[in-house]
Structures are given as structure tokens and as C-alpha cells.
Short mmCIF file of C-alpha atoms in Angstrom, two decimals:
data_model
loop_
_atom_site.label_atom_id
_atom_site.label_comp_id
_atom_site.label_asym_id
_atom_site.label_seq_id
_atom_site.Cartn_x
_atom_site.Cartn_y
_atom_site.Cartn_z
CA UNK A 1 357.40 259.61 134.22
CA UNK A 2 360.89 260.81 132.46
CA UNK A 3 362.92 258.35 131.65
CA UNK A 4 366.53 257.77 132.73
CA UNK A 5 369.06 258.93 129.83
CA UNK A 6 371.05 255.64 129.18
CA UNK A 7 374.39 254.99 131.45
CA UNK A 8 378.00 254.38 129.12
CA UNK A 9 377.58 251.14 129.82
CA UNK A 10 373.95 250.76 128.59
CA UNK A 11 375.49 252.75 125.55
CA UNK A 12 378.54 250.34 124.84
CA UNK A 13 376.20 247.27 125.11
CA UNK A 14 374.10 248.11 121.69
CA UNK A 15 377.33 249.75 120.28
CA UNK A 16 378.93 246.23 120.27
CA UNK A 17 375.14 244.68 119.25
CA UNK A 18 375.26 246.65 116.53
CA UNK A 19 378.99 245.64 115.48
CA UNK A 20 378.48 242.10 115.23
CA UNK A 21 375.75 242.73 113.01
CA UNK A 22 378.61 243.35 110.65
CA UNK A 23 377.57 246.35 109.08
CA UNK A 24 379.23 249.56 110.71
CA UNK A 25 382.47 250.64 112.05
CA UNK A 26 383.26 250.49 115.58
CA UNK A 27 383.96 253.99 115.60
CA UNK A 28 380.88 255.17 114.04
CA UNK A 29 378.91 252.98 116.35
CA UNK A 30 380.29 254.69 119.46
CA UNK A 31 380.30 258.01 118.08
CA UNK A 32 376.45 257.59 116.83
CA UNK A 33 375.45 255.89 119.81
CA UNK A 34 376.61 258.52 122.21
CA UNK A 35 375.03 261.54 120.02
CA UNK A 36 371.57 259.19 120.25
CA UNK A 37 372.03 258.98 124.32
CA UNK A 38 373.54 262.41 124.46
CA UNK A 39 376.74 261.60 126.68
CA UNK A 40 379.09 263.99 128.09
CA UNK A 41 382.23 263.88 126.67
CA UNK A 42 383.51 261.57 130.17
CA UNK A 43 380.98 259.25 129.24
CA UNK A 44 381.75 259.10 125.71
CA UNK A 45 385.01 258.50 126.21
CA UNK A 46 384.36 255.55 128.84
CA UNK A 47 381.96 254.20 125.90
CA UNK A 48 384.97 253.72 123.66
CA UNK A 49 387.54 252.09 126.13
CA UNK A 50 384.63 249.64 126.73
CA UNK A 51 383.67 248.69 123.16
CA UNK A 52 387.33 248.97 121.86
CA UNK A 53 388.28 246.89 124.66
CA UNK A 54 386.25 244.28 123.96
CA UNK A 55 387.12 244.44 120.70
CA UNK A 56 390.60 243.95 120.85
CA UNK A 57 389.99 241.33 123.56
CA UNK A 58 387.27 239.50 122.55
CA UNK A 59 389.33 236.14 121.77
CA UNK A 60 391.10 236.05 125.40
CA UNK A 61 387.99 237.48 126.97
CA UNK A 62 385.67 234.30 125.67
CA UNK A 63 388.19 232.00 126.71
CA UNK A 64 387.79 233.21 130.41
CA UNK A 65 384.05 233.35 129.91
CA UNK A 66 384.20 229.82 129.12
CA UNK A 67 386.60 228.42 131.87
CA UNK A 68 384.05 229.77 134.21
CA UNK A 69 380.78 228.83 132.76
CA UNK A 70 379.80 225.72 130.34
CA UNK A 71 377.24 226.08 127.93
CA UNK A 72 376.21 227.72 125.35
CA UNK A 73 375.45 231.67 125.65
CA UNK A 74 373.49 234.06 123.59
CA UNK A 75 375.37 237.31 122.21
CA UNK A 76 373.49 239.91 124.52
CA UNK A 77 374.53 237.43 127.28
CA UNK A 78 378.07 236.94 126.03
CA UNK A 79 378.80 240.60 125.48
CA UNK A 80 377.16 241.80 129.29
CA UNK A 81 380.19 239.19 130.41
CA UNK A 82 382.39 240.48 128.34
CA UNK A 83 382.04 244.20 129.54
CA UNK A 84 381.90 243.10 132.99
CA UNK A 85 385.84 241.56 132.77
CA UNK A 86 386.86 243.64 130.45
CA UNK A 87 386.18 246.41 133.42
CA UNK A 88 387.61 244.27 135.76
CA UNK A 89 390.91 242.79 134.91
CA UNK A 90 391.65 245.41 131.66
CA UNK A 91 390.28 248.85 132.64
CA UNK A 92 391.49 248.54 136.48
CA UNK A 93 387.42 250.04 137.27
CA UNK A 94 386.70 249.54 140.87
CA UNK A 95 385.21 246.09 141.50
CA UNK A 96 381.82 246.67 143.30
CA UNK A 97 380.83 248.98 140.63
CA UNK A 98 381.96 246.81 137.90
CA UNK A 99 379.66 244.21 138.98
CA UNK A 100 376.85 245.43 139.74
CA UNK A 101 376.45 248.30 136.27
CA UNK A 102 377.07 244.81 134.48
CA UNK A 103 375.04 242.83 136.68
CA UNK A 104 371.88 245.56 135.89
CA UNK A 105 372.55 245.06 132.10
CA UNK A 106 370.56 241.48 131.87
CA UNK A 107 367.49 240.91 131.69
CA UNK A 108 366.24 240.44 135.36
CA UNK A 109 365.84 236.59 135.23
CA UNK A 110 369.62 236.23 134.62
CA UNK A 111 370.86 238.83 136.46
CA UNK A 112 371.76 236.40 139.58
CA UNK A 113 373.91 234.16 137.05
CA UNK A 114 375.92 237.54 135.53
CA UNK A 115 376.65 237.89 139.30
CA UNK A 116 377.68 234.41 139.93
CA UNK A 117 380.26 234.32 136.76
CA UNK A 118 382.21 237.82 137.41
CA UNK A 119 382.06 237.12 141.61
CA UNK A 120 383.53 233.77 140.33
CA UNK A 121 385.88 235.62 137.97
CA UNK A 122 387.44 237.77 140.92
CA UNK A 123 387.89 234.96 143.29
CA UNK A 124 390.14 233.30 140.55
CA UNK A 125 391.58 236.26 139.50
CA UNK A 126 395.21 235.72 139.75
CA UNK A 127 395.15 232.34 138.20
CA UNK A 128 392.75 233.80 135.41
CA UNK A 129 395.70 236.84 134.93
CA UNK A 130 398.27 233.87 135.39
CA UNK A 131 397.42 231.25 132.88
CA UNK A 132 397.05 234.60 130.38
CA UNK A 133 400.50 234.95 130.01
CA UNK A 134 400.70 231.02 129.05
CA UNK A 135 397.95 231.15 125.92
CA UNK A 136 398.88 230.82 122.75
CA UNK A 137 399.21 234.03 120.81
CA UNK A 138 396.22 234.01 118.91
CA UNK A 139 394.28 233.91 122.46
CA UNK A 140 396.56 235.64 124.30
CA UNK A 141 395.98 238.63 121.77
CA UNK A 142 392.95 238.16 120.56
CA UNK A 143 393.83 238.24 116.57
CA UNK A 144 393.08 235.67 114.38
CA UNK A 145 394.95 232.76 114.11
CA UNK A 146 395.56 233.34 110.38
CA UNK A 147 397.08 236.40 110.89
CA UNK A 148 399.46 235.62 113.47
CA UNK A 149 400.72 232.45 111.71
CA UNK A 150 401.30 234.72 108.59
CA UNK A 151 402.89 237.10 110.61
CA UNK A 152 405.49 234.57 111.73
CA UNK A 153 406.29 233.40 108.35
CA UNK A 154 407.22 237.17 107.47
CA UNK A 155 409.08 238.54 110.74
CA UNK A 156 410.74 236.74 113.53
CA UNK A 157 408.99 235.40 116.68
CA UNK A 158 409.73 238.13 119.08
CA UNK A 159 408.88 240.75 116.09
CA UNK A 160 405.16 238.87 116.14
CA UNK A 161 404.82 239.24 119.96
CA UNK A 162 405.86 242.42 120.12
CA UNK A 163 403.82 243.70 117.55
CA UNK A 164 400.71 241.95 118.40
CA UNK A 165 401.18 243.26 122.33
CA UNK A 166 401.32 246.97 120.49
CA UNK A 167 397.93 246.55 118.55
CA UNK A 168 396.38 245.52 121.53
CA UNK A 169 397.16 249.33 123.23
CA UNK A 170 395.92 252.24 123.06
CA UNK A 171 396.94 254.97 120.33
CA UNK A 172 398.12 258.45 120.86
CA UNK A 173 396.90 261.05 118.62
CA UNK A 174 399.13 263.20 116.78
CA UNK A 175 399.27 266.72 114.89
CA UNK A 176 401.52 268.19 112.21
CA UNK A 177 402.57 271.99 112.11
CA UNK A 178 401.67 273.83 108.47
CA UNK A 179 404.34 276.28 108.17
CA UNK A 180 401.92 277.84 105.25
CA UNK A 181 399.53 278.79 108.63
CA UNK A 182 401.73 279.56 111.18
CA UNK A 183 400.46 278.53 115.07
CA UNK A 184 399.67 282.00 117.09
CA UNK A 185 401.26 279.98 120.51
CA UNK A 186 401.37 276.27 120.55
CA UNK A 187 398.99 274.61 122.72
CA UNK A 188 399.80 273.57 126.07
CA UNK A 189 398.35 270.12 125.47
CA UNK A 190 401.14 269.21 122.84
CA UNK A 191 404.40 267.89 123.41
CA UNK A 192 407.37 268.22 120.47
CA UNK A 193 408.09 264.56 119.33
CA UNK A 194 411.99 264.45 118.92
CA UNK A 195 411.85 261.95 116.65
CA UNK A 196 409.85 263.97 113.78
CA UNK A 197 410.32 267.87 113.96
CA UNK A 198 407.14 269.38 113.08
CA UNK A 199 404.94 266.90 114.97
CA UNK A 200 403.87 266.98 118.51
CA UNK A 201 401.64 264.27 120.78
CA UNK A 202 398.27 265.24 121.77
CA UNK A 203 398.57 265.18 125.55
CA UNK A 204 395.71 266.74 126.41
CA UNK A 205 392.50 268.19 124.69
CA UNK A 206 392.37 268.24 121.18
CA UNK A 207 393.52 271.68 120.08
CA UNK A 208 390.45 272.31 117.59
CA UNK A 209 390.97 275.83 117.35
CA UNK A 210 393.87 275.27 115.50
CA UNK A 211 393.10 272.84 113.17
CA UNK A 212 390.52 274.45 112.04
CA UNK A 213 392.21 277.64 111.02
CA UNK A 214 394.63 275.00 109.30
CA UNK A 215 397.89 275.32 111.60
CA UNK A 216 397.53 271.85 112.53
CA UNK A 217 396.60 268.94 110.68
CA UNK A 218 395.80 265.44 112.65
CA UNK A 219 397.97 262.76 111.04
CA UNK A 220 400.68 260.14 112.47
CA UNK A 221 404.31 260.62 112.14
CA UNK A 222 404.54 257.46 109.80
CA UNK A 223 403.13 259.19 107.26
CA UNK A 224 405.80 261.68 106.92
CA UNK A 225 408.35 258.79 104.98
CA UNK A 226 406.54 258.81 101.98
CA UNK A 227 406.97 262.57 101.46
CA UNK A 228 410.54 262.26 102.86
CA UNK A 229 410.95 260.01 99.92
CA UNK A 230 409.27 261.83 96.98
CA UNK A 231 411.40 264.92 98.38
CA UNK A 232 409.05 267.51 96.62
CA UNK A 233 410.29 270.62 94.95
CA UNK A 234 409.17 274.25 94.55
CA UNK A 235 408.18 274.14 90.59
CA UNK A 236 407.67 270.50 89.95
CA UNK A 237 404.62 268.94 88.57
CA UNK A 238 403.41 266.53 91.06
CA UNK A 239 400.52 264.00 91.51
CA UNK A 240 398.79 262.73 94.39
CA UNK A 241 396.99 260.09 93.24
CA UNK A 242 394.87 258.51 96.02
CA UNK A 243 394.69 261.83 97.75
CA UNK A 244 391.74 262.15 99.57
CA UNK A 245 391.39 263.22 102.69
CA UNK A 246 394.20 265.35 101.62
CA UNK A 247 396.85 265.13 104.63
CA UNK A 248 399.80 263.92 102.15
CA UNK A 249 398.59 266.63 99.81
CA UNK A 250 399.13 269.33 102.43
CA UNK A 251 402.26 268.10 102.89
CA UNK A 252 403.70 268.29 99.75
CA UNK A 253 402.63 271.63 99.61
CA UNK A 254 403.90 272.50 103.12
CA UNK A 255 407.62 270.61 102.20
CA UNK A 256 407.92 272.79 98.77
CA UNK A 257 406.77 276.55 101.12
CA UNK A 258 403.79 276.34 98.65
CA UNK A 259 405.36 276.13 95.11
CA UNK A 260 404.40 272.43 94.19
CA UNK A 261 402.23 272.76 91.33
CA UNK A 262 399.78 269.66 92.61
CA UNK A 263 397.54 267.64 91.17
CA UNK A 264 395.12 265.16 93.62
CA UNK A 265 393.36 262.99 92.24
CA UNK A 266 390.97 260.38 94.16
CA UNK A 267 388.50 257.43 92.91
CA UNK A 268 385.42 258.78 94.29
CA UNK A 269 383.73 261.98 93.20
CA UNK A 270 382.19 262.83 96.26
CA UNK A 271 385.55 262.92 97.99
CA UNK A 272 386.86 265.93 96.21
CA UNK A 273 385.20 268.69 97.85
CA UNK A 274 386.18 267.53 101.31
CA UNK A 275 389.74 267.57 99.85
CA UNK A 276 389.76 270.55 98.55
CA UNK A 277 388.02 272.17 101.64
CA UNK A 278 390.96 270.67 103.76
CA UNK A 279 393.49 271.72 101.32
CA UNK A 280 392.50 275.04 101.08
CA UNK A 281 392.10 275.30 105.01
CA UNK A 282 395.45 274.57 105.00
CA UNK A 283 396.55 276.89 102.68
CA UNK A 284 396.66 274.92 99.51
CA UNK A 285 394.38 276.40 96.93
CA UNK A 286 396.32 276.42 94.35
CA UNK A 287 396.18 272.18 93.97
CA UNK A 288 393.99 270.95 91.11
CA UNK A 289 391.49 268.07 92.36
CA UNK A 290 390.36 265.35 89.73
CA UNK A 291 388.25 262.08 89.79
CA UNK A 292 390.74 259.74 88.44
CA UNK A 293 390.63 255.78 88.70
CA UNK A 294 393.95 254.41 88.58
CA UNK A 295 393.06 250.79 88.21
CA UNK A 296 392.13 251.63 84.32
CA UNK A 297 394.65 253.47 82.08
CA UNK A 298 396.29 256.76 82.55
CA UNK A 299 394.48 259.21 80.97
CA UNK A 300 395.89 260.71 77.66
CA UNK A 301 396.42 263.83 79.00
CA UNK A 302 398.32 263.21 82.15
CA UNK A 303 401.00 260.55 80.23
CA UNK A 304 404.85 261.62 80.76
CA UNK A 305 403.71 264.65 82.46
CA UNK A 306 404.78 264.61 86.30
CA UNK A 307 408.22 265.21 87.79
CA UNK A 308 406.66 263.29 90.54
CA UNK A 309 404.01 260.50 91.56
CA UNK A 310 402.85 259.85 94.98
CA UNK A 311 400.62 256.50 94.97
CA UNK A 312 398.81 255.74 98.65
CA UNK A 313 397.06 252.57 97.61
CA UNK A 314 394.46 251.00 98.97
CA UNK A 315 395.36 248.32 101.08
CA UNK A 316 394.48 246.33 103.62
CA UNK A 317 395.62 248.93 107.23
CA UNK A 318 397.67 246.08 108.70
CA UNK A 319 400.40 248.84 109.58
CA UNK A 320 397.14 250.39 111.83
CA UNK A 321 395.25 247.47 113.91
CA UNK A 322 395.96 249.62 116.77
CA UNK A 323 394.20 252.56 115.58
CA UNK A 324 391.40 250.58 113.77
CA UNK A 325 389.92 248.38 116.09
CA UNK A 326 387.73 246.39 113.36
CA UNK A 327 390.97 245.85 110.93
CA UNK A 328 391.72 241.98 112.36
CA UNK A 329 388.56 240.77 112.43
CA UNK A 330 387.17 241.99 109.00
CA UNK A 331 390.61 241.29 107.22
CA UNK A 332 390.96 237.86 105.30
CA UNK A 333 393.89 236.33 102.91
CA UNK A 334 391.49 236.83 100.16
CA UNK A 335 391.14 240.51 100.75
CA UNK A 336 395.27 240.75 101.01
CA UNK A 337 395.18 238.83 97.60
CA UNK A 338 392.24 241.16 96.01
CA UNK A 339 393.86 244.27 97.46
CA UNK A 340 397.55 242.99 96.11
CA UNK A 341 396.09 242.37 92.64
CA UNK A 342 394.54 245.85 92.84
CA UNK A 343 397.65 247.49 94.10
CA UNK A 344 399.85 246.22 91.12
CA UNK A 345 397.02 247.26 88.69
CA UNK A 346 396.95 251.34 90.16
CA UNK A 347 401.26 250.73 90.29
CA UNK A 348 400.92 249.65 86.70
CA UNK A 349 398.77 252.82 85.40
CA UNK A 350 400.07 255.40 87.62
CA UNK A 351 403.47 254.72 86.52
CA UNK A 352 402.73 256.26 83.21
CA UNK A 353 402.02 259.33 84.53
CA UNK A 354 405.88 259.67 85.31
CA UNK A 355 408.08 261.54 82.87
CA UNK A 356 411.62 260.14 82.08
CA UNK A 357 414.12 260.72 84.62
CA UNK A 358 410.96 261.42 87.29
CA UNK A 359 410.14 259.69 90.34
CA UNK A 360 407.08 257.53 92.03
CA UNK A 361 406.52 256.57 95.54
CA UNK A 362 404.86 253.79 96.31
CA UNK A 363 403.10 253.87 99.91
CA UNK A 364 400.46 251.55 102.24
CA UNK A 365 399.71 251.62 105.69
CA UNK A 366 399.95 247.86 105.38
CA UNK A 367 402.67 246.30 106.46
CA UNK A 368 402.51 242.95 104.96
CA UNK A 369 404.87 242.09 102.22
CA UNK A 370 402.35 240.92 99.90
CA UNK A 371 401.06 244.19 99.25
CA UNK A 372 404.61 245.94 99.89
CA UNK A 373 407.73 244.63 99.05
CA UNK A 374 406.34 241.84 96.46
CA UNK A 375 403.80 244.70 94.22
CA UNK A 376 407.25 246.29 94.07
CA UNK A 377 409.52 244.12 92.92
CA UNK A 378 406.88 242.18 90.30
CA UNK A 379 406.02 245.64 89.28
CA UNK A 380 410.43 246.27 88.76
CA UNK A 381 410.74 242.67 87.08
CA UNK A 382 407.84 243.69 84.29
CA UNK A 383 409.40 247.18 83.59
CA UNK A 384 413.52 247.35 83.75
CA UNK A 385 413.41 250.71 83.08
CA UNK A 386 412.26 251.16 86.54
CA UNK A 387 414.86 251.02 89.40
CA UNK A 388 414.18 250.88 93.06
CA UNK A 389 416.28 253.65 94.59
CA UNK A 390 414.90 253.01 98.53
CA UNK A 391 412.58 251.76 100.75
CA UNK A 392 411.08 251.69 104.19
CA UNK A 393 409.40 249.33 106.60
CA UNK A 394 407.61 251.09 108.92
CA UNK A 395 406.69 248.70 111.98
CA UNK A 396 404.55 250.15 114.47
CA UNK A 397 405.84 249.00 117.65
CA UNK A 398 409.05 250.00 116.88
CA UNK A 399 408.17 253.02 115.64
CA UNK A 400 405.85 253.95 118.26
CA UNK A 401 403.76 255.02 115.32
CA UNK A 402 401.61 253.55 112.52
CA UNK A 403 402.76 250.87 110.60
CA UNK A 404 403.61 252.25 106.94
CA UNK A 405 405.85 250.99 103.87
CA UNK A 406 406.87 253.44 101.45
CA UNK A 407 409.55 252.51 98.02
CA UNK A 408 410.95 255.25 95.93
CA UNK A 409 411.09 254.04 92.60
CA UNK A 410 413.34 255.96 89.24
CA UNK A 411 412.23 256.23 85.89
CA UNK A 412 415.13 255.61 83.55
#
């Protein structure tokens, strides 16, 4: 007798297993998960609004769990509940079907008690949705209590709420035009962001066609301040230094028609021919691609010898918890401190690679000052030749984009 083929929620149960096993992405759980059970792409899609919103729930959504049953639970147990409310008071998924696809996901001996808790769960619905509004942050949006409370030492209190209600949505996908490959008739699914000529919003299907002939490029609109910064020109000798997958790269290229002669460089060797494939897809050839460590010395060769650095560092993607649903519960102040140390170190050696009257921009998709404004301005006090000409806080909610800081820093 054949076998079923596994429902989304039978798929987003081991998905979220698997995750608090600690060793994979959520995205690359979903995405192998649903190749394994061979979803459509409905299904697959219903798969990631289920894990990712537990995931960016999971604090509020244990609190309910445990106003409405004492005890102790067992993950598998714990996670059925938690897709069954998460369908029911965050997804807006029909009740009676709610209940009973989470009802069939225990084992059969507790099935009647997975019943009991969401049936109990509706009847005390608007006092549940109520009292939500009440919670303390930390509950309320399901990020650790760490991280909110450093949050509020940084930015004001309506700043904190605000951006902590943004991480908890959903992102929009985004595109950039490559003037190099010109788009034969934009897609209907895009719609021209005002805000950032050049980039639209993906309102529809994914126009794949396109980006793989190289006239679009996925990317958010936050990233286009660090190139607005370096201000690339045709002829200069440029360096991307933590280049890989190559979207800044392309940019360059694209903001100079071309004439940039580019160098990107990246720490790991079996990066470079991914970048280079995407560069030259989007009709970059001409960049020379490197292994290059920046946390040791500038090379000999590469001393004094760029008009222009751009430096993407590592960091910790605080400027992208909306995007990367794992970010606030893997992050700790001892990876900001490790990552800040690191930061200053690949500021410190890049820097060389200026020549005298050149330019370095100094980028994250973090946007906590430790790794942002601070690396900057120890990095100024230790070299006065430097000088900060500007820089740019990129907060997400206000941006309706990616979080992102960017400086532009002179060489005297």
C-alpha cells in the first residue's frame, strides 16, 4: 500500500525538530524538507509561514501554551501546540482545519489533549489577543530579553517597539536593474520603488528569467548607501574586500557603466567561483577575484594601491532579523564582542590598502553601535590621518528596508 506524501504541516513539524537541534538554518531546513516531501510550490510556501512563524513567535506563543496548560511538555508536544496557534491567532487559517491537521500531528494517545488546549485556546481567544498587547516586550515579541534591553540603551523606547514590531513581519523581496544587461520589458510582477530608482518590489513571481540573464540582481535597497558613499568612478582602482556573493561588486561596476577596474577579494576560496559566475552574469568580467584574509596584514602588493576600499564586514545581521529568522536566537553579547574585535582587526588591515588622498567605506548589516559607530571612531582615534567624512544609520523599520550602517572615511 502507497503511502501518503507528507501534508505542509507534517513537513513544518520536523523542519522546526530539526532547528532546535541547533545545527541548520531555518531556511535550509524548509527548503530541504520540502525537496525530501516533494511539495508544490503552495505547499512550500505554507511550510515557511509556519516554521518562520513559530520562529519569530516562539516566546509569546509558549507563554499562551502555558496559561492554558500546566506542566511540563516535551518538544514534539510543544511545537504540535505551537503550529496549531500559530495557525490560529497569526496566520488567520480557518479554525476547524487548524485544529484538527494539528490535532492529527500527535501521537494518537495525546491527540484528545492537543484538542482540549487549542478548543480551550479559541474559547479564550480575545482575552489571549488582549493581554498580548499588555506583555512585556521581550514576550510580546518574542526576542530575547538581552537584546531588547540593549536595544533600549542605544535608541529611544518607541524606536525599540517599533523596530521589534518590524522584525516580527514579513519581508518583501527586492531586485536591482543592471544597466550593463538591459531588461527586454520589465516584468509585470515588479513595482518601481520611488524611494531608490533602479529598484523595484517583487509583487508577484520571482522574475527568474531575468536574473539569470543578469538584468536583475536580488538585493535590498539598503545596500545601495554603501556604494552611494564610495561614489565609484570610471578608471579608479577599487577593492571589494568581503565581496562574495558579489551583489556590491556588480554594483560598482554597474555605478562606473563598466570602467571600475575591480578587485574582490573574499576569505574563503571556495567562494570565488560563485562570485565570479555572478559577476560575469552580470556583465562584470573584467573584475579580478582573490582569496584575501583581511584580519592578517595587507598583502605587500596591494599597499597604497586603491583609489577606493569597500569593507562589508562580518557582523552580527542585527540590521536583518526580519529577513533571517534564526538571527535573535543564535546571537549573543559575546558574539557582538568577538565580531567587534574582528571588525576593527579587517578596518585596521584593509585600511592600508588605501592610497593617500583615497577613500574606504566601512559597511554592516548590523545595526548596533558596537560594531558601527564605535569600530569607527576607535579605528579614527588610533590613526588621525583618517577623517570621517559621513555616515549612515540605516534602521529597518524606518526604512522599510534592511537595517545597514555604512561610514565614508578620507585618507589624508
Amino acid at each position: 500500500m502507497k503511502n501518503n506524501p507528507p501534508t505542509s504541516r507534517q513537513t513544518a513539524l520536523p523542519c522546526l525538530m530539526r532547528w532546535h537541534e541547533g545545527r541548520s538554518f531555518a531556511e535550509t531546513l524548509v527548503d530541504r524538507e520540502c525537496s525530501r516531501a516533494a511539495l508544490s510550490t503552495a505547499d512550500r510556501h505554507l511550510v515557511q509561514a509556519l516554521v518562520f512563524g513559530v520562529l519569530r513567535n516562539q516566546t509569546w506563543l509558549d507563554h499562551v501554551i502555558d496559561s492554558l496548560r500546566k506542566g511540563r511538555l516535551d518538544l514534539e508536544m510543544r511545537l504540535i501546540l505551537q503550529l496549531g496557534l500559530c495557525q490560529l491567532f497569526l496566520l488567520g487559517m480557518a479554525d476547524h482545519a487548524a485544529v484538527y491537521e494539528t490535532v492529527n500531528l500527535a501521537p494518537a494517545r495525546l491527540r484528545g489533549l492537543v484538542n482540549a488546549i487549542l478548543r480551550n485556546a479559541l474559547r479564550r481567544e480575545k482575552a489571549i489577543l488582549e493581554e498580548r498587547e499588555k506583555l512585556p516586550l521581550p514576550v510580546l515579541y518574542s526576542t530575547p530579553a538581552w537584546l531588547v534591553q540593549r536595544w533600549t540603551q542605544q535608541m529611544e523606547p518607541q524606536t525599540v517597539r517599533a523596530l521589534l514590531h518590524w522584525n516580527n513581519t514579513t519581508p518583501r523581496l527586492y531586485v536591482r536593474a543592471n544597466p550593463l544587461v538591459p531588461v527586454n520589458g520589465m516584468p509585470a510582477s515588479l513595482a518601481p520603488l520611488d524611494r531608490a530608482p533602479g529598484w523595484f518590489s517583487v509583487d508577484g513571481p520571482l522574475p527568474l528569467e531575468e536574473i539569470k540573464a543578469g538584468s536583475l540582481y536580488v538585493a535590498d535597497p539598503s545596500t545601495r548607501y554603501a556604494i552611494d558613499l564610495l561614489a565609484p568612478r570610471p578608471g579608479e582602482e577599487i577593492l571589494d574586500a568581503c565581496a562574495a556573493p558579489g551583489g556590491k561588486s556588480a554594483a560598482i561596476i554597474a555605478a562606473t557603466g563598466g570602467k571600475a577596474r575591480l578587485t574582490a577579494t573574499d576569505l574563503h576560496e571556495h567562494r570565488l567561483p560563485t562570485l565570479k559566475e555572478n559577476l560575469d552574469r552580470q556583465g562584470s568580467s573584467s573584475v579580478r577575484t582573490a582569496q584575501a584574509d583581511w584580519s592578517l596584514p595587507c598583502p605587500p602588493e596591494w599597499e597604497r594601491r586603491f583609489d577606493a576600499v569597500l569593507l562589508d564586514v562580518p557582523c552580527s545581521n542585527t540590521g536583518v532579523i526580519q529577513r533571517r529568522v534564526d538571527v535573535r536566537w543564535r546571537l549573543t553579547p559575546q558574539e557582538i564582542r568577538r565580531l567587534a574585535a574582528l571588525q576593527r582587526s579587517i578596518l585596521e588591515n584593509a585600511s592600508q590598502a588605501v592610497k593617500p588622498g583615497g577613500r574606504l567605506v566601512y559597511s554592516t548589516c548590523s545595526i548596533d553601535a558596537e560594531e558601527d559607530g564605535l569600530v569607527v571612531r576607535d579605528f579614527l582615534q588610533n590613526h588621525p590621518e583618517w577623517t570621517l567624512k559621513e555616515e549612515k544609520l540605516i534602521l529597518p523599520h524606518e526604512e522599510k528596508s534592511d537595517g545597514a550602517y555604512a561610514a565614508l572615511l578620507i585618507c589624508a
